[in-house]
């Protein structure tokens, strides 16, 4: 077979495979391209993947010493869906929250909730009680499934918010309702008969922004499934771009190791949801440990890992120590933050069978965006990637929303069926972000004549710590709770392991002093630990301001980093 270019391969598949046929559709008054023949909803992905999972017989979900076949997983989904309808009185449009670490129950619940037309509310498992309070009031979710640590943080809110709390794993026995009892008492194990429109809401995922409080990103079924099939298309064109050698064995069944939280799109969409129609097995880790990951990949023939750059770097170092090359791996991707350019070639050397990849997407885009893999990525380790075809559009715009010439710095804007419906309860923020169907991402970059996108900066005041977005205003708001803090500015500090760490400069009241240990202790319970500053600078004079008399965060950051470098 003669190798095709990626563009030729996409055109060939679109012309010959009805699964990936596209059409123009109207979504909220905007005409976009969308897949014509794919499942219309997220729960419909379960049935779409049945044959690929050995008609339900193949092992699908593994967690420590637990394994579920695809049929067992599907039965658990439908039983829980009926239990929520019959025992909890939940129905179409109701928002149901999930607050837990990466347990199998989380995956079951996502599909169970969406199976009866409910809306999944993903709660960050690292949030404090105060942060959970905000999200639960914002989402109006009344039923929350929680494990032990999250239950501890939710119980103080139960009476105030009139919450129905259902215990999962170590959260069972804390309230009158438990996950296992509900599932076992279900009256049916077949799919609920509910009409769900493809443009109905599927989920609310919270994404940190520049306004302090996180914004609830409302995703639709259409958005999620179009993202899933855009990634599935990549696996279909791969053998057309790089044809296998004659007589080569069939590629192994895809198998993914989930190493990032399932309350973020990096894990839910291109790993969990994609695994359904792709026929892939899913393995969950209780907690990230690089050497454990090496052993899991080696012993279970895992083919795919997608995490933050820190994790692939740590995996590489652990594999070197253990003398492993992990030949089953065909994909090692990074999202959530930019991978250091020098690391690309190093990863390719340690894992010669794997395609080293990078990707960029947002909660607001159902994680779909741009990416690059293999030799293309090794040759251009500084770029963010090319647009994943075929339903997206991308352009670089100026402040007025006009497209700028290739090579010109501007804001990245994307359009397609995968764009969020809105920010929950924030019409003004929605109107500012989505204009005529184009999502203004807040990321600044350039587009060259060959379609490669380079991301150079952020308009948004966000720190990306190990792939976790942290709003600077969120950190500053918590710092201002301290009676001795007059002003505060939070900003990213370069970090070799995490990419960025949280730094802060504060103006203190005259005569007061503050150490990093003291502010860390003060913020405990007010701010999630991953948001707490690990670098602190203090002064008794006002912070640097710009021409409009606003605090100049960039100038403050530069001055603090200069001081830090001078000490070194």
Coordinates of C-alpha atoms in Angstrom, one line a residue:
X1 CA 0.0 0.0 0.0
X2 CA 1.3 3.5 -0.9
X3 CA 1.5 5.8 2.0
X4 CA -0.9 8.8 2.0
X5 CA -0.4 12.2 3.5
X6 CA -2.6 12.8 6.5
X7 CA -4.8 15.2 4.4
X8 CA -5.2 12.5 1.7
X9 CA -6.0 9.9 4.2
X10 CA -8.7 12.0 5.8
X11 CA -10.3 12.7 2.4
X12 CA -10.2 9.0 1.5
X13 CA -11.9 7.9 4.7
X14 CA -14.6 10.7 4.5
X15 CA -15.4 9.5 1.0
X16 CA -15.4 5.8 1.6
X17 CA -16.5 5.1 5.2
X18 CA -20.1 6.1 6.0
X19 CA -19.3 6.2 9.7
X20 CA -17.3 9.4 9.2
X21 CA -19.6 11.2 6.7
X22 CA -20.1 14.8 7.6
X23 CA -22.9 17.3 7.0
X24 CA -23.8 20.9 7.8
X25 CA -26.0 21.3 10.8
X26 CA -27.5 24.2 12.7
X27 CA -26.3 24.4 16.4
X28 CA -27.8 27.2 18.4
X29 CA -28.3 29.3 15.2
X30 CA -24.8 28.6 13.9
X31 CA -24.0 26.4 10.9
X32 CA -21.2 23.9 11.6
X33 CA -19.9 20.7 10.2
X34 CA -20.8 17.5 12.2
X35 CA -20.6 13.8 11.8
X36 CA -23.8 12.5 10.2
X37 CA -24.0 8.8 11.2
X38 CA -22.4 8.6 14.6
X39 CA -24.3 7.9 17.9
X40 CA -26.3 11.0 18.9
X41 CA -25.7 10.8 22.6
X42 CA -23.0 9.8 25.1
X43 CA -24.9 6.7 26.5
X44 CA -25.4 5.5 22.9
X45 CA -21.6 5.0 22.8
X46 CA -22.1 2.0 25.0
X47 CA -24.1 0.1 22.4
X48 CA -21.9 1.4 19.6
X49 CA -18.9 -0.3 21.2
X50 CA -20.5 -3.7 22.0
X51 CA -19.1 -5.6 19.1
X52 CA -15.7 -4.0 19.4
X53 CA -15.6 -5.3 23.0
X54 CA -16.2 -8.9 21.9
X55 CA -20.0 -8.6 22.2
X56 CA -19.5 -7.7 25.8
X57 CA -17.2 -10.7 26.7
X58 CA -13.8 -8.9 26.8
X59 CA -12.4 -7.4 30.0
X60 CA -13.1 -3.7 29.9
X61 CA -12.3 -2.0 33.2
X62 CA -9.5 -2.9 35.6
X63 CA -8.7 -1.3 39.0
X64 CA -6.2 -2.9 41.3
X65 CA -7.5 -6.5 41.7
X66 CA -11.0 -5.8 40.3
X67 CA -12.0 -6.4 36.7
X68 CA -15.3 -5.9 34.9
X69 CA -16.1 -7.2 31.4
X70 CA -17.8 -4.9 29.1
X71 CA -21.1 -6.7 29.7
X72 CA -20.7 -6.4 33.4
X73 CA -19.9 -2.8 33.1
X74 CA -22.9 -2.1 30.9
X75 CA -25.2 -4.0 33.3
X76 CA -23.9 -1.9 36.2
X77 CA -24.6 1.3 34.3
X78 CA -28.2 0.4 33.5
X79 CA -28.9 -0.9 37.0
X80 CA -27.7 2.3 38.5
X81 CA -29.6 4.4 36.0
X82 CA -32.9 2.6 37.0
X83 CA -32.0 2.9 40.7
X84 CA -31.5 6.7 40.4
X85 CA -34.9 7.0 38.6
X86 CA -36.8 4.7 40.9
X87 CA -35.2 5.1 44.3
X88 CA -34.0 8.7 44.1
X89 CA -36.7 10.1 41.9
X90 CA -34.3 11.6 39.4
X91 CA -35.2 12.3 35.8
X92 CA -34.3 13.9 32.6
X93 CA -32.5 17.3 33.0
X94 CA -31.7 16.7 36.7
X95 CA -28.1 17.5 37.7
X96 CA -26.3 14.8 39.6
X97 CA -22.8 15.4 41.0
X98 CA -19.9 13.1 41.4
X99 CA -17.1 13.8 43.9
X100 CA -14.5 11.0 44.2
X101 CA -11.1 9.8 43.2
X102 CA -10.7 7.6 40.0
X103 CA -12.9 4.7 41.0
X104 CA -14.8 2.4 38.6
X105 CA -18.0 3.8 40.1
X106 CA -17.2 7.2 38.7
X107 CA -17.2 5.8 35.1
X108 CA -20.4 3.8 35.8
X109 CA -22.1 6.9 37.2
X110 CA -21.2 9.1 34.2
X111 CA -23.0 6.8 31.8
X112 CA -25.8 5.9 34.3
X113 CA -26.7 9.6 34.8
X114 CA -26.6 10.4 31.2
X115 CA -28.6 7.2 30.3
X116 CA -31.8 8.6 31.8
X117 CA -31.1 12.1 30.5
X118 CA -29.5 13.5 33.6
X119 CA -26.7 16.0 33.6
X120 CA -23.4 14.9 35.1
X121 CA -21.8 17.5 37.4
X122 CA -18.1 16.8 37.8
X123 CA -16.7 18.1 41.1
X124 CA -13.0 18.5 41.6
X125 CA -11.9 16.0 44.1
X126 CA -9.3 18.4 45.6
X127 CA -11.7 21.1 46.4
X128 CA -12.3 22.3 50.0
X129 CA -15.7 22.5 51.6
X130 CA -15.9 26.2 50.6
X131 CA -15.1 25.4 47.0
X132 CA -17.6 22.6 46.9
X133 CA -20.2 24.9 48.4
X134 CA -19.9 27.3 45.5
X135 CA -20.1 24.6 42.8
X136 CA -23.1 22.9 44.4
X137 CA -25.0 26.2 44.7
X138 CA -24.0 27.1 41.2
X139 CA -25.0 23.8 39.6
X140 CA -28.1 23.2 41.9
X141 CA -27.1 19.5 42.1
X142 CA -29.1 17.9 44.9
X143 CA -27.8 14.3 44.6
X144 CA -24.1 13.8 45.1
X145 CA -22.1 10.5 44.9
X146 CA -19.0 10.8 47.1
X147 CA -16.2 8.7 48.5
X148 CA -14.9 9.0 52.1
X149 CA -12.7 12.1 51.9
X150 CA -15.2 14.0 49.8
X151 CA -18.0 12.9 52.1
X152 CA -16.2 14.5 55.0
X153 CA -16.2 17.8 53.1
X154 CA -19.8 17.6 52.0
X155 CA -21.5 16.6 55.2
X156 CA -21.2 20.2 56.7
X157 CA -23.2 21.4 53.6
X158 CA -25.9 18.7 53.8
X159 CA -28.5 20.7 55.8
X160 CA -27.7 24.1 54.3
X161 CA -28.1 22.9 50.7
X162 CA -30.5 20.1 51.4
X163 CA -28.3 17.6 49.7
X164 CA -28.9 13.9 49.0
X165 CA -25.5 12.3 49.7
X166 CA -24.8 8.7 48.4
X167 CA -21.7 7.0 49.7
X168 CA -19.2 5.3 47.5
X169 CA -16.5 2.9 48.7
X170 CA -15.1 4.4 51.9
X171 CA -18.0 6.9 51.9
X172 CA -20.6 4.1 52.4
X173 CA -22.3 3.9 55.8
X174 CA -22.0 7.6 56.4
X175 CA -25.6 8.4 55.2
X176 CA -28.8 6.5 54.6
X177 CA -27.9 5.8 50.9
X178 CA -25.0 3.7 49.5
X179 CA -24.0 3.1 45.9
X180 CA -23.9 -0.7 46.2
X181 CA -27.2 -1.0 47.9
X182 CA -28.8 1.2 45.2
X183 CA -27.3 -0.8 42.3
X184 CA -28.2 -4.2 43.8
X185 CA -31.8 -3.2 44.4
X186 CA -32.4 -2.0 40.9
X187 CA -35.4 -3.3 39.1
X188 CA -33.9 -3.6 35.6
X189 CA -30.5 -4.1 33.8
X190 CA -31.6 -2.8 30.4
X191 CA -31.2 0.7 29.0
X192 CA -33.8 3.2 30.3
X193 CA -36.4 4.3 27.7
X194 CA -35.8 8.0 27.5
X195 CA -35.7 10.3 24.5
X196 CA -32.5 12.4 24.7
X197 CA -31.7 14.9 22.0
X198 CA -28.2 15.3 20.7
X199 CA -28.2 18.9 21.7
X200 CA -29.4 18.2 25.3
X201 CA -26.9 18.9 28.1
X202 CA -24.5 16.0 28.9
X203 CA -22.3 17.5 31.7
X204 CA -21.1 20.4 33.7
X205 CA -17.3 20.5 34.1
X206 CA -15.7 23.3 36.2
X207 CA -12.8 25.1 34.7
X208 CA -10.8 27.8 36.4
X209 CA -10.9 31.2 34.8
X210 CA -9.9 34.7 35.5
X211 CA -12.9 35.6 37.6
X212 CA -11.8 33.8 40.8
X213 CA -14.7 31.3 41.0
X214 CA -14.5 28.4 38.6
X215 CA -16.9 28.5 35.6
X216 CA -19.3 25.6 35.0
X217 CA -18.8 24.6 31.3
X218 CA -22.0 23.1 30.0
X219 CA -21.2 20.3 27.4
X220 CA -23.8 18.8 25.1
X221 CA -24.1 15.2 23.9
X222 CA -23.4 16.4 20.4
X223 CA -20.2 18.1 21.5
X224 CA -18.9 15.1 23.3
X225 CA -19.6 12.5 20.7
X226 CA -18.2 14.6 17.8
X227 CA -15.0 15.0 19.8
X228 CA -14.8 11.2 20.4
X229 CA -15.3 10.4 16.7
X230 CA -12.7 13.0 15.7
X231 CA -10.1 11.1 17.7
X232 CA -11.4 7.8 16.4
X233 CA -10.8 9.0 12.9
X234 CA -7.1 9.5 13.8
X235 CA -6.8 5.7 14.5
X236 CA -8.5 4.9 11.1
X237 CA -6.1 7.1 9.1
X238 CA -3.0 6.0 10.9
X239 CA -2.4 2.8 8.9
X240 CA -3.0 4.8 5.7
X241 CA -0.3 7.3 6.6
X242 CA 2.1 4.7 7.8
X243 CA 1.1 1.4 6.2
X244 CA 2.2 -1.7 8.1
X245 CA 4.8 -3.9 6.6
X246 CA 3.6 -6.9 4.6
X247 CA 3.0 -9.9 6.9
X248 CA 3.0 -7.7 10.1
X249 CA 0.8 -9.1 12.9
X250 CA -2.5 -7.4 13.7
X251 CA -2.0 -4.5 16.1
X252 CA -3.0 -5.3 19.7
X253 CA -6.3 -4.3 21.3
X254 CA -6.0 -0.7 22.4
X255 CA -5.6 -0.4 26.2
X256 CA -5.3 2.9 28.1
X257 CA -3.9 3.7 31.5
X258 CA -5.8 6.5 33.1
X259 CA -3.4 8.6 35.2
X260 CA -5.2 12.0 35.4
X261 CA -8.4 12.8 37.3
X262 CA -11.6 11.8 35.6
X263 CA -13.2 15.1 36.6
X264 CA -11.1 16.7 33.8
X265 CA -11.6 16.3 30.1
X266 CA -8.1 14.9 29.5
X267 CA -9.2 11.6 31.1
X268 CA -12.9 11.5 30.5
X269 CA -13.2 12.3 26.8
X270 CA -10.1 11.0 24.8
X271 CA -9.6 8.1 27.2
X272 CA -12.8 6.9 28.8
X273 CA -15.5 8.0 26.3
X274 CA -13.3 7.2 23.3
X275 CA -12.6 3.7 24.7
X276 CA -16.3 2.7 24.2
X277 CA -16.5 2.9 20.4
X278 CA -12.7 2.1 20.0
X279 CA -13.0 -1.2 21.8
X280 CA -10.2 -0.2 24.2
X281 CA -9.6 -1.5 27.7
X282 CA -9.3 0.9 30.6
X283 CA -7.0 0.6 33.6
X284 CA -7.3 3.0 36.5
X285 CA -4.5 3.8 38.9
X286 CA -5.4 4.6 42.5
X287 CA -2.6 7.1 42.7
X288 CA 0.1 8.2 40.3
X289 CA 3.4 6.4 40.9
X290 CA 5.8 6.2 38.0
X291 CA 7.3 2.8 38.8
X292 CA 3.8 1.3 39.4
X293 CA 2.8 2.7 36.0
X294 CA 5.8 1.0 34.4
X295 CA 4.8 -2.3 35.9
X296 CA 1.1 -1.9 34.9
X297 CA 2.0 -1.1 31.3
X298 CA 4.5 -3.9 31.1
X299 CA 2.4 -6.6 32.7
X300 CA -0.9 -5.6 31.0
X301 CA 0.3 -4.8 27.5
X302 CA -1.1 -1.2 27.8
X303 CA -0.8 0.7 24.6
X304 CA -1.8 4.2 25.5
X305 CA -0.9 6.8 28.1
X306 CA -2.2 10.4 28.2
X307 CA -1.2 12.6 31.1
X308 CA 0.4 15.9 31.9
X309 CA 4.1 16.3 30.8
X310 CA 5.3 15.7 34.3
X311 CA 3.9 12.2 34.2
X312 CA 5.6 11.1 30.9
X313 CA 8.9 12.6 32.2
X314 CA 8.6 10.6 35.4
X315 CA 7.6 7.5 33.5
X316 CA 10.7 7.9 31.4
X317 CA 13.0 8.2 34.4
X318 CA 11.4 5.2 36.1
X319 CA 11.6 3.1 32.9
X320 CA 15.3 3.9 32.7
X321 CA 15.9 2.9 36.3
X322 CA 14.0 -0.3 35.8
X323 CA 15.6 -1.2 32.4
X324 CA 12.2 -1.2 30.6
X325 CA 11.4 0.0 27.1
X326 CA 7.6 -0.8 27.3
X327 CA 7.3 -2.2 23.7
X328 CA 3.5 -2.4 24.0
X329 CA 3.2 1.4 24.1
X330 CA 2.2 3.0 20.8
X331 CA 1.1 6.4 22.2
X332 CA 2.5 8.6 24.9
X333 CA 0.6 11.9 24.9
X334 CA 0.7 15.0 27.0
X335 CA -2.1 17.6 27.5
X336 CA -2.9 20.2 30.0
X337 CA 0.5 21.9 29.8
X338 CA 3.3 22.3 27.2
X339 CA 5.9 19.5 27.3
X340 CA 9.6 20.8 27.3
X341 CA 10.9 20.6 23.8
X342 CA 14.1 18.7 24.8
X343 CA 11.9 16.0 26.3
X344 CA 10.4 14.9 23.0
X345 CA 13.5 13.3 21.6
X346 CA 14.4 11.8 25.0
X347 CA 11.0 10.1 25.2
X348 CA 11.3 8.7 21.7
X349 CA 14.7 7.2 22.5
X350 CA 13.5 5.5 25.7
X351 CA 10.2 4.3 24.2
X352 CA 11.1 3.5 20.6
X353 CA 7.8 1.8 19.8
X354 CA 5.6 4.7 21.0
X355 CA 4.4 7.7 19.1
X356 CA 5.3 10.6 21.3
X357 CA 2.4 13.1 21.0
X358 CA 1.2 16.4 22.3
X359 CA -2.3 17.9 22.4
X360 CA -4.2 21.0 23.2
X361 CA -7.8 21.3 24.0
X362 CA -10.1 22.9 26.6
X363 CA -13.0 21.9 28.8
X364 CA -14.9 24.3 26.6
X365 CA -14.1 22.2 23.5
X366 CA -14.8 18.8 25.0
X367 CA -10.9 18.4 24.9
X368 CA -10.9 18.4 21.1
X369 CA -8.4 20.8 19.5
X370 CA -4.9 20.4 18.0
X371 CA -2.2 17.8 18.3
X372 CA 1.0 16.3 16.8
X373 CA 2.6 12.9 17.0
X374 CA 5.7 11.0 16.0
X375 CA 8.3 12.3 13.5
X376 CA 6.3 15.5 12.9
X377 CA 6.4 16.3 16.6
X378 CA 10.1 15.4 16.9
X379 CA 10.8 17.8 14.0
X380 CA 8.7 20.6 15.6
X381 CA 8.8 20.1 19.3
X382 CA 8.0 23.8 20.0
X383 CA 4.6 23.8 18.2
X384 CA 1.3 22.9 19.7
X385 CA 0.1 20.9 16.7
X386 CA -2.3 20.8 13.8
X387 CA -6.1 21.0 14.0
X388 CA -7.8 17.5 14.3
X389 CA -10.1 17.1 11.3
X390 CA -12.8 17.1 10.0
X391 CA -15.5 19.1 12.0
X392 CA -13.4 21.9 13.5
X393 CA -12.4 25.3 12.2
X394 CA -9.6 27.4 13.7
X395 CA -8.4 30.9 13.1
X396 CA -6.2 33.5 14.7
X397 CA -8.0 36.8 15.5
X398 CA -7.2 40.3 16.7
X399 CA -9.0 42.0 19.6
X400 CA -11.9 42.9 17.3
X401 CA -12.4 39.4 16.2
X402 CA -10.9 39.8 12.7
X403 CA -8.7 37.0 11.3
X404 CA -5.1 38.0 11.1
X405 CA -2.6 36.9 8.4
X406 CA -0.6 33.6 8.9
X407 CA 2.4 34.2 11.1
X408 CA 0.8 37.1 13.0
X409 CA 0.3 36.8 16.8
X410 CA -3.3 36.7 17.8
X411 CA -5.9 34.9 19.9
X412 CA -6.8 31.3 19.0
X413 CA -10.5 30.9 18.1
X414 CA -12.2 27.6 17.3
X415 CA -15.6 26.7 15.9
X416 CA -17.5 23.4 15.5
X417 CA -20.1 21.1 17.1
X418 CA -17.8 20.4 20.0
X419 CA -18.0 23.9 21.5
X420 CA -19.7 24.3 24.9
X421 CA -23.3 25.4 25.0
X422 CA -22.5 28.0 27.7
X423 CA -21.0 28.9 31.0
X424 CA -23.6 27.9 33.6
X425 CA -25.4 30.9 35.0
X426 CA -22.9 33.3 33.4
X427 CA -24.6 34.8 30.2
X428 CA -22.1 37.7 30.0
X429 CA -19.1 35.5 30.2
X430 CA -20.6 33.2 27.6
X431 CA -21.3 36.1 25.3
X432 CA -17.8 37.4 25.6
X433 CA -16.3 33.9 25.0
X434 CA -18.5 32.5 22.2
X435 CA -19.1 35.1 19.4
X436 CA -21.0 34.0 16.3
X437 CA -20.1 30.4 17.1
X438 CA -16.4 31.1 17.5
X439 CA -14.9 30.2 20.9
X440 CA -12.3 32.8 21.9
X441 CA -9.9 30.6 23.8
X442 CA -7.8 33.2 25.6
X443 CA -4.6 31.6 24.3
X444 CA -2.3 33.7 22.1
X445 CA -0.5 32.0 19.2
X446 CA 0.4 32.0 15.5
X447 CA -0.7 29.8 12.6
X448 CA 1.8 29.1 9.7
X449 CA 1.1 28.3 6.1
X450 CA 1.3 24.6 6.7
X451 CA -1.3 24.6 9.4
X452 CA 0.9 24.3 12.5
X453 CA -0.2 26.3 15.5
X454 CA 2.3 27.6 18.0
X455 CA 1.0 28.8 21.4
X456 CA 3.1 31.7 22.8
X457 CA 1.2 33.2 25.7
X458 CA -2.1 33.4 27.6
X459 CA -4.5 36.3 27.8
X460 CA -6.0 34.7 30.9
X461 CA -4.4 35.0 34.3
X462 CA -4.0 31.3 34.9
X463 CA -1.3 29.2 36.4
X464 CA -1.0 25.7 34.9
X465 CA 0.5 23.5 37.7
X466 CA 1.0 19.9 36.5
X467 CA -1.9 20.3 34.1
X468 CA -4.3 21.8 36.7
X469 CA -5.6 25.3 35.9
X470 CA -5.4 27.7 38.8
X471 CA -7.0 31.1 38.6
X472 CA -4.7 33.9 39.9
X473 CA -7.8 35.7 41.3
X474 CA -8.8 32.6 43.2
X475 CA -5.4 32.5 45.0
X476 CA -5.4 36.3 45.5
X477 CA -9.0 36.2 47.0
X478 CA -7.9 33.6 49.6
X479 CA -4.7 35.6 50.5
X480 CA -6.9 38.7 51.1
X481 CA -8.7 36.8 53.9
X482 CA -5.6 37.4 56.0
X483 CA -5.9 40.5 58.0
X484 CA -2.3 41.5 57.4
X485 CA -2.6 41.3 53.6
X486 CA -3.3 44.6 51.9
X487 CA -2.7 43.6 48.3
X488 CA -1.8 40.3 46.6
X489 CA -0.7 39.2 43.2
X490 CA -0.4 35.5 42.2
X491 CA 1.5 34.4 39.2
X492 CA 3.2 31.3 37.7
X493 CA 6.8 30.4 38.7
X494 CA 8.7 28.0 36.5
X495 CA 9.0 24.5 37.9
X496 CA 11.1 21.7 36.4
X497 CA 8.7 19.0 37.5
X498 CA 5.2 20.6 37.4
X499 CA 5.8 23.1 34.6
X500 CA 4.5 25.9 36.7
X501 CA 4.1 26.4 40.5
X502 CA 2.1 29.0 42.4
X503 CA 3.9 32.2 43.3
X504 CA 2.6 35.2 45.2
X505 CA 3.7 38.7 46.1
X506 CA 1.8 40.4 49.0
X507 CA 1.9 43.8 50.5
X508 CA 1.7 43.5 54.3
X509 CA 0.5 45.9 56.9
X510 CA 3.3 48.0 58.3
X511 CA 5.1 46.2 61.0
X512 CA 3.7 42.7 60.2
X513 CA 5.7 39.7 59.0
X514 CA 4.7 36.6 57.2
X515 CA 6.5 33.4 56.3
X516 CA 5.5 30.8 53.6
X517 CA 4.8 28.3 56.4
X518 CA 2.4 30.7 58.1
X519 CA 0.4 31.6 55.0
X520 CA 0.3 27.9 54.1
X521 CA -1.2 27.1 57.5
X522 CA -3.7 30.0 57.2
X523 CA -4.9 29.0 53.8
X524 CA -5.6 25.4 54.9
X525 CA -9.3 24.8 54.5
X526 CA -9.8 28.0 52.4
X527 CA -7.9 26.9 49.3
X528 CA -7.2 23.5 47.8
X529 CA -3.6 22.5 48.5
X530 CA -2.6 22.4 44.8
X531 CA -3.6 26.1 44.6
X532 CA -1.6 27.2 47.7
X533 CA 1.5 29.3 46.9
X534 CA 4.8 27.5 47.2
X535 CA 6.8 30.7 46.5
X536 CA 6.1 33.9 48.5
X537 CA 7.5 37.4 48.4
X538 CA 6.4 40.1 50.8
X539 CA 6.9 43.9 51.1
X540 CA 5.3 46.8 52.9
X541 CA 5.0 49.1 49.9
X542 CA 2.2 49.0 47.3
X543 CA 2.6 46.5 44.5
X544 CA 3.7 47.6 41.0
X545 CA 1.0 49.2 38.9
X546 CA 0.5 49.8 35.2
X547 CA -0.7 52.9 33.3
X548 CA -4.3 52.3 34.3
X549 CA -3.4 52.0 38.0
X550 CA -4.2 48.3 38.0
X551 CA -1.8 45.8 39.6
X552 CA 0.8 44.8 36.9
X553 CA 1.0 41.1 37.4
X554 CA 3.6 40.6 34.7
X555 CA 5.9 43.2 36.0
X556 CA 5.5 41.9 39.6
X557 CA 6.3 38.4 38.4
X558 CA 9.4 39.5 36.5
X559 CA 10.7 41.5 39.5
X560 CA 10.1 38.5 41.9
X561 CA 11.8 36.0 39.5
X562 CA 14.7 38.4 39.2
X563 CA 15.1 38.5 42.9
X564 CA 14.9 34.7 43.1
X565 CA 17.6 34.4 40.4
X566 CA 19.8 36.9 42.1
X567 CA 19.7 34.8 45.3
X568 CA 20.8 31.7 43.3

